[in-house]
mmCIF file of C-alpha atoms in Angstrom:
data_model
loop_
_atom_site.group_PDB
_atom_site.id
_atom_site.type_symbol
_atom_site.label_atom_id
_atom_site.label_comp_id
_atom_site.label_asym_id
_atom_site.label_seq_id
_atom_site.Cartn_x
_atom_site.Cartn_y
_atom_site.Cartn_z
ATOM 1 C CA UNK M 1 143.242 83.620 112.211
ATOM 2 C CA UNK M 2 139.722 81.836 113.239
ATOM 3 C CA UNK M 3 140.018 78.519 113.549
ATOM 4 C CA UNK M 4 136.406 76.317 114.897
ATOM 5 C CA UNK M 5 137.411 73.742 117.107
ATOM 6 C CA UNK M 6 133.352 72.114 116.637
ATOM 7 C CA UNK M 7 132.748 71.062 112.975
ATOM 8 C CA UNK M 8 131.201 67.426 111.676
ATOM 9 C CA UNK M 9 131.005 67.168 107.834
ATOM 10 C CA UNK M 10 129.623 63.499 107.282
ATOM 11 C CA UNK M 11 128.604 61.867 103.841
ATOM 12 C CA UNK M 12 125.510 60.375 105.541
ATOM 13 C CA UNK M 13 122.796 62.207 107.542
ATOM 14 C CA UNK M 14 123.575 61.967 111.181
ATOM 15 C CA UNK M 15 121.964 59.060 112.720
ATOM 16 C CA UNK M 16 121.636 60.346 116.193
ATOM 17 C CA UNK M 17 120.393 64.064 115.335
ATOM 18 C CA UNK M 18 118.592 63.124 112.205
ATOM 19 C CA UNK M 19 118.749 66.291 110.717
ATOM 20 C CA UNK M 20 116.311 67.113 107.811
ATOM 21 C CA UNK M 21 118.052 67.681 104.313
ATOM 22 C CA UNK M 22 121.100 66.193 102.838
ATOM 23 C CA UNK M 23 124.258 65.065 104.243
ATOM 24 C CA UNK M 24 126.324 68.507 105.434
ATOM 25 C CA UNK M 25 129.040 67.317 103.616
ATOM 26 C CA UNK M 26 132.988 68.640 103.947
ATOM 27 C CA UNK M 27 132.332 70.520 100.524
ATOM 28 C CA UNK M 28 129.477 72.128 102.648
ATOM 29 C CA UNK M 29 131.447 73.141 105.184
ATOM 30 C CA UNK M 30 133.945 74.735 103.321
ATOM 31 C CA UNK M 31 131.661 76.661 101.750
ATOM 32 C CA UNK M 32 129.767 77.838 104.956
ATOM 33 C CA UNK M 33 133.593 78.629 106.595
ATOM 34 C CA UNK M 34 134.379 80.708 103.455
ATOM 35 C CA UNK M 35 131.418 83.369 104.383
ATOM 36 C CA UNK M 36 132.312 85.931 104.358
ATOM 37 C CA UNK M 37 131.182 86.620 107.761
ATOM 38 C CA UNK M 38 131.566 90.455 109.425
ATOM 39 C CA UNK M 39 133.129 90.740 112.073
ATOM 40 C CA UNK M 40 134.102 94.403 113.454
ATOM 41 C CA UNK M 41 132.879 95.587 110.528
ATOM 42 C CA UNK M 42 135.543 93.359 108.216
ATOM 43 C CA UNK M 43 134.637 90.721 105.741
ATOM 44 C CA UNK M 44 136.049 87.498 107.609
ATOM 45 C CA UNK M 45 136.444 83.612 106.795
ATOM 46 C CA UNK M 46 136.935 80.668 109.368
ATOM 47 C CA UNK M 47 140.104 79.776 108.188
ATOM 48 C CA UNK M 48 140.166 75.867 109.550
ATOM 49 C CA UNK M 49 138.343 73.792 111.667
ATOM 50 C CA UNK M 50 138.699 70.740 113.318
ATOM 51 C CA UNK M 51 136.646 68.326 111.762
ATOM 52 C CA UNK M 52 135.028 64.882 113.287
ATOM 53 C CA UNK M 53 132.266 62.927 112.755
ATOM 54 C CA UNK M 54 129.133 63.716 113.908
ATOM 55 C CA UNK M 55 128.950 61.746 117.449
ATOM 56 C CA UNK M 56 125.891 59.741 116.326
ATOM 57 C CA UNK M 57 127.856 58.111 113.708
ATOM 58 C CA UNK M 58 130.450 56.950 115.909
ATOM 59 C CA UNK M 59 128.341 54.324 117.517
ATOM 60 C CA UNK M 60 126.471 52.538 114.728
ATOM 61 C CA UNK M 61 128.893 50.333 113.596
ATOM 62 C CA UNK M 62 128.175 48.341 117.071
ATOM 63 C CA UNK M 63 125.716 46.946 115.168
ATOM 64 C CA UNK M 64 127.562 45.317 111.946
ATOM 65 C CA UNK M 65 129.103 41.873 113.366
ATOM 66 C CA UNK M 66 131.461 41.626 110.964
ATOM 67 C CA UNK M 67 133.525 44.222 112.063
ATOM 68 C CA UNK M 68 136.546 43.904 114.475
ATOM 69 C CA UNK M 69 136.331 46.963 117.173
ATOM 70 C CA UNK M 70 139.527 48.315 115.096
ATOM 71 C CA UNK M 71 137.540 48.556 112.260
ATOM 72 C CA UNK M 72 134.809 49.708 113.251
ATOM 73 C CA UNK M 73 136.927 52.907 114.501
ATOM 74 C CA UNK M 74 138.668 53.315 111.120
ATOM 75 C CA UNK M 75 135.159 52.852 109.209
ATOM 76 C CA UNK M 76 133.796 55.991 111.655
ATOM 77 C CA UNK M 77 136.720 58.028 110.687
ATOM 78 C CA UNK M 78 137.115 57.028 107.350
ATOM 79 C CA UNK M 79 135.147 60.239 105.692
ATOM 80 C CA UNK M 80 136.808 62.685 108.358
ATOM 81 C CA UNK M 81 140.068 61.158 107.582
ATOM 82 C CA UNK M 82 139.128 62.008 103.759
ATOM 83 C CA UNK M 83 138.540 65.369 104.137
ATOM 84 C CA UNK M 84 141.940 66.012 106.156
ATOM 85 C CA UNK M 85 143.349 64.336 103.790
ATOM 86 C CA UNK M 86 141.642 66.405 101.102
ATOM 87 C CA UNK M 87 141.706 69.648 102.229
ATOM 88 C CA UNK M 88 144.979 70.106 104.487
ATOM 89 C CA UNK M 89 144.810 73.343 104.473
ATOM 90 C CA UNK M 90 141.299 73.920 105.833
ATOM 91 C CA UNK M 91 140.647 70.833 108.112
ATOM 92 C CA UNK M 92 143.069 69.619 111.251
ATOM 93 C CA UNK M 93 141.870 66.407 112.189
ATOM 94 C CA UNK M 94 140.017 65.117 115.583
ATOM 95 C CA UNK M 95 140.073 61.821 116.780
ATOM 96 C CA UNK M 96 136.881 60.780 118.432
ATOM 97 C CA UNK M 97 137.787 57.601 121.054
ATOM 98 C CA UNK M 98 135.100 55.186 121.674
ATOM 99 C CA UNK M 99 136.025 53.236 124.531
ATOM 100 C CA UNK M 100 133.180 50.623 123.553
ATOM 101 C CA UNK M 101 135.439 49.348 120.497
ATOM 102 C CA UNK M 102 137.884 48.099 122.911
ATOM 103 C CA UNK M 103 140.331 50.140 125.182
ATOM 104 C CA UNK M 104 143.517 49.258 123.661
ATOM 105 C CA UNK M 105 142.046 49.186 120.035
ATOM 106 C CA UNK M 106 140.981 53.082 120.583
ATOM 107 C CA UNK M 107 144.039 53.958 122.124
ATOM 108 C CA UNK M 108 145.993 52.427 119.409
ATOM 109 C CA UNK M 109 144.131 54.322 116.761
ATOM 110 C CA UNK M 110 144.833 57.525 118.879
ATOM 111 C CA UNK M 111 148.269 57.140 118.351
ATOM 112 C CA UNK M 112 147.523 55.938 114.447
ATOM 113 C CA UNK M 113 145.729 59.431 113.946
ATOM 114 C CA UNK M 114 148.080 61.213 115.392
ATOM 115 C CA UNK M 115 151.459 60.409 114.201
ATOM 116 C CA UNK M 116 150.541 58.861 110.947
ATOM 117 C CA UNK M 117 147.596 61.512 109.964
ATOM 118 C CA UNK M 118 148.528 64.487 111.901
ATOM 119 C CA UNK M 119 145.524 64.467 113.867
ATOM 120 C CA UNK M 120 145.925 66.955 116.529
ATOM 121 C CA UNK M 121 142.774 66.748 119.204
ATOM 122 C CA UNK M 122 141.026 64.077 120.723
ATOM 123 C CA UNK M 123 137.212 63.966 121.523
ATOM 124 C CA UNK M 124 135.448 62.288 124.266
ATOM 125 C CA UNK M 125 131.683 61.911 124.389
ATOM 126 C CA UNK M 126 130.796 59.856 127.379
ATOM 127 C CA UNK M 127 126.993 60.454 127.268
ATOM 128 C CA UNK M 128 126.230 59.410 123.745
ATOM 129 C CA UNK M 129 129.184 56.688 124.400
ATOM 130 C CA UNK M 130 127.414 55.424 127.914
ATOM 131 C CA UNK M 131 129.857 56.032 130.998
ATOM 132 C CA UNK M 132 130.642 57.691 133.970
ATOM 133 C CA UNK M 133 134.060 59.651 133.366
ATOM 134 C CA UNK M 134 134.674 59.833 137.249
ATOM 135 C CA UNK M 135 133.935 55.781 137.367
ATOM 136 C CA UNK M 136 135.272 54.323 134.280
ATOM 137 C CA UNK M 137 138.519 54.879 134.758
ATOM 138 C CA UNK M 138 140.052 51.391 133.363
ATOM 139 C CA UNK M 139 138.283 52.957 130.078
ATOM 140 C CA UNK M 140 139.584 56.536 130.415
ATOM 141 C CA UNK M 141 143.145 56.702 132.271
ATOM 142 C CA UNK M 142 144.598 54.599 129.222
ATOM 143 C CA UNK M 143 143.527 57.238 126.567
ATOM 144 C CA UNK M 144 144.842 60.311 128.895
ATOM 145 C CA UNK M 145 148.291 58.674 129.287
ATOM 146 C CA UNK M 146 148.464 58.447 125.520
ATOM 147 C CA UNK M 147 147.285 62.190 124.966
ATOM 148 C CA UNK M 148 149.813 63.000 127.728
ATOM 149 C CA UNK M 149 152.469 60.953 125.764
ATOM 150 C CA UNK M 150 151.720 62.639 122.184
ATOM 151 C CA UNK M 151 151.335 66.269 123.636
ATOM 152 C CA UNK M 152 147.506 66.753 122.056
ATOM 153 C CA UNK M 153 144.437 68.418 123.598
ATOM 154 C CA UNK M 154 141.476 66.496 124.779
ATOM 155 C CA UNK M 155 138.198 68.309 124.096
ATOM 156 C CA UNK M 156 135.196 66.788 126.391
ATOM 157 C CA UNK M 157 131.195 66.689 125.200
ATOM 158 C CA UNK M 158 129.914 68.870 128.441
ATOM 159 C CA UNK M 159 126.193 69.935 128.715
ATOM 160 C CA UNK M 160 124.273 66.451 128.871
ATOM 161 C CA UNK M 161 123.182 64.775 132.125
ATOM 162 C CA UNK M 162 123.388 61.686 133.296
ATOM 163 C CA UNK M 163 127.237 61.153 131.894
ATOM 164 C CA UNK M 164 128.273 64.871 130.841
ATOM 165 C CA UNK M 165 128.233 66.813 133.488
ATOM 166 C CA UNK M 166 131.638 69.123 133.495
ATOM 167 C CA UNK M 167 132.350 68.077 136.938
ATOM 168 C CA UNK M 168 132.637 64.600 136.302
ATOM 169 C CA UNK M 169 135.870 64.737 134.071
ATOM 170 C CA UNK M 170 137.516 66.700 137.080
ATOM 171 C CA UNK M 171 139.200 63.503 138.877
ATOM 172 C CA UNK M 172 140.604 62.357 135.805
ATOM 173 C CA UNK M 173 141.414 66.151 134.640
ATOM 174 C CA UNK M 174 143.083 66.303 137.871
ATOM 175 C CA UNK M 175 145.288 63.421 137.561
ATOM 176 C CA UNK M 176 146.709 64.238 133.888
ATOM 177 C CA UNK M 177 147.994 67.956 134.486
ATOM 178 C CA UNK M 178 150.161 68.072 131.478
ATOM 179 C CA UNK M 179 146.924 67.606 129.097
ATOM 180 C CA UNK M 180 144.844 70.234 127.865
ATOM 181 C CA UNK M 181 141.481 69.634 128.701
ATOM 182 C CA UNK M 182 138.850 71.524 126.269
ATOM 183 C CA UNK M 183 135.335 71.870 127.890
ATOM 184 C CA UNK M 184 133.513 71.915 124.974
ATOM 185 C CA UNK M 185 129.802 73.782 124.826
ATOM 186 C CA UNK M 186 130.581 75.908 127.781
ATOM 187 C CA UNK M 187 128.678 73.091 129.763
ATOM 188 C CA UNK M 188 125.450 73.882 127.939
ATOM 189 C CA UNK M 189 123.852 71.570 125.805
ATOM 190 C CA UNK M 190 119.839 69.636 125.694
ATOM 191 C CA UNK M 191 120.788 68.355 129.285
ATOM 192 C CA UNK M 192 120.974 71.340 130.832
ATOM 193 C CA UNK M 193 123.022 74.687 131.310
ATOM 194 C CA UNK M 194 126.038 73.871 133.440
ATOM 195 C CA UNK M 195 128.225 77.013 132.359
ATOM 196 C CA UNK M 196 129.249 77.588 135.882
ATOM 197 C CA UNK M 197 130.932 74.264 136.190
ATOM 198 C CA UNK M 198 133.883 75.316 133.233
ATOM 199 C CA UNK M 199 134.343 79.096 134.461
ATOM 200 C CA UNK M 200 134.725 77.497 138.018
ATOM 201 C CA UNK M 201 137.203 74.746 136.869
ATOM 202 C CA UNK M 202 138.851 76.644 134.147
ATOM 203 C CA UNK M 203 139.789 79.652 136.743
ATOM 204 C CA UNK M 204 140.943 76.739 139.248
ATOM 205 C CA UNK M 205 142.993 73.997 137.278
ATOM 206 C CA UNK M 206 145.248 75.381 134.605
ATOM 207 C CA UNK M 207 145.034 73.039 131.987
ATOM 208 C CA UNK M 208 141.059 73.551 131.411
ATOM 209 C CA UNK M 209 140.181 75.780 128.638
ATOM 210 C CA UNK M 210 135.966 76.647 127.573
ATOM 211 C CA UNK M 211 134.867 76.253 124.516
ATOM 212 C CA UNK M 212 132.554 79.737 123.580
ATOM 213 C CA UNK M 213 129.733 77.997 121.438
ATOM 214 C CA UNK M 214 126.473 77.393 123.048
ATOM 215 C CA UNK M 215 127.377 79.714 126.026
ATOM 216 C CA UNK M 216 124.682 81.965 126.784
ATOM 217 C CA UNK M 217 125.981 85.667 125.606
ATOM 218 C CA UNK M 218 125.508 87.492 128.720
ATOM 219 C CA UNK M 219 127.518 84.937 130.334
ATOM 220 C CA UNK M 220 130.339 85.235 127.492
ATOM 221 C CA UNK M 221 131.013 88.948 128.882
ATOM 222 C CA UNK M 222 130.558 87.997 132.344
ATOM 223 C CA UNK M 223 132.980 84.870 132.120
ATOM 224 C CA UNK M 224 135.519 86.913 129.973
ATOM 225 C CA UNK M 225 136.170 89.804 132.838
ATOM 226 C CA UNK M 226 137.866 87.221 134.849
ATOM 227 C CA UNK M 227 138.886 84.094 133.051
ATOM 228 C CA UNK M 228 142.673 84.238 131.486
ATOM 229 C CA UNK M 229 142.061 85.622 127.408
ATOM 230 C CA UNK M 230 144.235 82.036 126.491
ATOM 231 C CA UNK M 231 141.342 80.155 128.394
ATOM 232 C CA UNK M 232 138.660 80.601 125.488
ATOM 233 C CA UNK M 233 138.469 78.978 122.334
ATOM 234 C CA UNK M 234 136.356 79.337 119.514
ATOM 235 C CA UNK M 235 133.857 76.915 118.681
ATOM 236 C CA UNK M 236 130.274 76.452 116.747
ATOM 237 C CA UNK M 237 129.426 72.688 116.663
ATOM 238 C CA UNK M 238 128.639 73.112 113.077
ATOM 239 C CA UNK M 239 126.321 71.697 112.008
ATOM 240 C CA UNK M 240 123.468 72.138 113.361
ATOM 241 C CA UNK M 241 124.604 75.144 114.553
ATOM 242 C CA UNK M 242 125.574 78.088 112.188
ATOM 243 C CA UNK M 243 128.798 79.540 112.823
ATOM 244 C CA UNK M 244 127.747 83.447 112.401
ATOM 245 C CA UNK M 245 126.327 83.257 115.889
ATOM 246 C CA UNK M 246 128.382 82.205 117.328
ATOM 247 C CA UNK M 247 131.366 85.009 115.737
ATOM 248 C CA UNK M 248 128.572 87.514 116.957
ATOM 249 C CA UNK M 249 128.503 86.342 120.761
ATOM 250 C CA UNK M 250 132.257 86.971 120.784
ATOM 251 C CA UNK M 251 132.242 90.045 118.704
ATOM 252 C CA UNK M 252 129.734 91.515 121.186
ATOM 253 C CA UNK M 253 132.852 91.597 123.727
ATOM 254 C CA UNK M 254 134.212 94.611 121.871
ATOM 255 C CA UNK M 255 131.353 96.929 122.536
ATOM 256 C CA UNK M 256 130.610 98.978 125.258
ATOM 257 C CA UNK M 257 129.481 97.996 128.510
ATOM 258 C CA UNK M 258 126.728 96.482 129.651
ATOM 259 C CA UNK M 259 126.633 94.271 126.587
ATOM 260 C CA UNK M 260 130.171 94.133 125.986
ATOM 261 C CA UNK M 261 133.296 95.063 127.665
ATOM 262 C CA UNK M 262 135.478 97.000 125.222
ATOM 263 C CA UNK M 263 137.729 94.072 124.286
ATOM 264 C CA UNK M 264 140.528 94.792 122.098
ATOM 265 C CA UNK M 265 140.278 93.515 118.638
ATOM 266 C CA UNK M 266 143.805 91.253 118.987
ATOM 267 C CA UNK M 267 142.412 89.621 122.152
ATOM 268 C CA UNK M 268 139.009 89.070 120.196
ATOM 269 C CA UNK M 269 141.458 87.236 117.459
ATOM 270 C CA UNK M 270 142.916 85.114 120.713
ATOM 271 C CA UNK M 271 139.466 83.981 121.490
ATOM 272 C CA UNK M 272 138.792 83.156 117.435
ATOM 273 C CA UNK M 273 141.614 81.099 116.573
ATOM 274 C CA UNK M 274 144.989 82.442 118.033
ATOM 275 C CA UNK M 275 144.806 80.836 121.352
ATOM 276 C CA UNK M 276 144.157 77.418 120.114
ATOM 277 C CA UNK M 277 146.829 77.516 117.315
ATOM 278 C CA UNK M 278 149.232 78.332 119.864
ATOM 279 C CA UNK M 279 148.553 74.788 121.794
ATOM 280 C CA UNK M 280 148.686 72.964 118.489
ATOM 281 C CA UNK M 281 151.788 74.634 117.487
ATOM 282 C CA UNK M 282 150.751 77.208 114.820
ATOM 283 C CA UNK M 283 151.679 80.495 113.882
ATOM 284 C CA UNK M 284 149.245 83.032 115.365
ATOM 285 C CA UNK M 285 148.620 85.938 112.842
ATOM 286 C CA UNK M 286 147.458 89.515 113.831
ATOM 287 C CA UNK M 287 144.072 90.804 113.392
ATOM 288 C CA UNK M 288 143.116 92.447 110.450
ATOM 289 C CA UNK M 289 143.264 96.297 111.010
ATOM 290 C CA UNK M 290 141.406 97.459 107.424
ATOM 291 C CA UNK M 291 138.484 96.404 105.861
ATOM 292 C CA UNK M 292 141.490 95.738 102.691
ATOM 293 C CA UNK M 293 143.580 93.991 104.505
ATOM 294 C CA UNK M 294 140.561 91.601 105.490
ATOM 295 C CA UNK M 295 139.182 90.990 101.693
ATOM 296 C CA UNK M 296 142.683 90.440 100.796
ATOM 297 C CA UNK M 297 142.505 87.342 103.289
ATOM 298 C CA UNK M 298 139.047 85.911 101.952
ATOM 299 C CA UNK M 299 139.493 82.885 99.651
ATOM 300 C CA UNK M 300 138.533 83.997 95.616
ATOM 301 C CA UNK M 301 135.939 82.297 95.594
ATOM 302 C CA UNK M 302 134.238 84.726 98.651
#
């Protein structure tokens, strides 16, 4: 099974990337996920993703006064929640908390998304949302002890300096053990390449887990020789990024040394989707061992 745990469909460009084009809508994304994309020499789909909206859209309802801070969540998550709601059997749903809205109304709506929409993750993005994880504590601790209280991941925007730095979540990290904390980006996005800081605290702490997309590929084999094979997790940040890349970077683990490191092709399936349906409570399913058995898991329409 390959599950991305990085995809924002929106209905409206996205107004912090500004992307060229039209919207990348959910209909997109399907289409993208349904490749087929090779992989081992096997026709392959990404068989869900967790979806969100694009990061830039969560802020720019600050701007329309006639919205309370609980609406203003729901109208961010209102196309995401469509498209969950749409396609249950593609998308698992993300909630992205924006402290900014108000601390109980975001904490409140993490609970909402959860138990009344199956949401199963939670997204933080304290540089495009404007704090200091390791100082705004009264903003963060709240969220944590709900996460901790529903039993669902957290995945954290790493890469960006001055407020997304992977080091900075590590107090709070610290003080929630029972969460699963997803560094997402490997640490490596237009602030800067911190993909030291998530091998270092994913080998140390054991509820930090890497995210693979964006990592640089050399450092994909070096990092998988010694991290745990449940510590990485699939993801492409689609869009802008494609997700055939990003397959390749971890299919390059199964060749030969120096560019790979002979990885098996069921721990390969671990790092694609298996490990991170096992913390959300799905079914893991074996690799494909034919190039048969893989077509006969495409959608029709592939």
């Amino acid at each position: 099974m390959i599950i991305d745990i990085s995809c924002y469909p929106t209905e409206i460009v996205d107004l912090a990337w500004r992307h060229d084009g039209e919207p990348f809508t959910g209909e997109r994304l399907l289409k993208m996920m349904d490749g087929p994309w090779m992989v081992n020499g096997k026709p392959r789909r990404i068989d869900k993703a967790f979806i969100q909206p694009p990061q830039g859209n969560t802020i720019y309802t600050w701007t329309d006064g006639d919205l309370s801070g609980r609406e203003s969540i729901d109208a961010y998550m209102a196309y995401t929640l469509k498209m969950v709601q749409t396609y249950p059997d593609r998308f698992i749903g993300c909630f992205v908390y924006n402290p900014r809205f108000g601390v109980k109304n975001g904490v409140e709506a993490i609970e909402r998304y959860v138990k009344e929409y199956g949401f199963k993750m939670v997204q933080m993005q304290s540089n495009m949302h404007c704090y200091r994880p390791d100082r705004a504590i009264d903003w963060i601790r709240p969220a944590f002890e709900k996460c901790a209280e529903l039993g669902v991941p957290v995945k954290l925007h790493t890469g960006d300096g001055p407020y997304a730095i992977p080091t900075e979540w590590v107090p709070m990290i610290k003080e929630f053990p029972t969460v699963d904390f997803i560094m997402a980006h490997f640490g490596v996005q237009s602030g800067g390449v911190y993909c030291f800081e998530p091998l270092q605290w994913a080998m140390e702490l054991p509820n930090v887990y890497c995210e693979s997309g964006w990592c640089l590929q050399s450092r994909i084999v070096e990092f998988a020789k010694v991290l745990p094979k449940h510590k990485i997790l699939f993801g492409t940040d689609t869009p802008p990024n494609e997700p055939g890349m990003w397959l390749r970077r971890l299919e390059v683990l199964c060749m030969e040394p120096p560019q790979g490191l002979n990885l098996d092709e069921d721990s390969l399936e671990d790092y694609l989707g298996n490990n991170i349906a096992r913390m959300i409570g799905l079914e893991p399913t074996p690799a494909p061992k034919t190039v048969a058995e893989a077509k006969a898991l495409l959608t029709p329409a592939a």
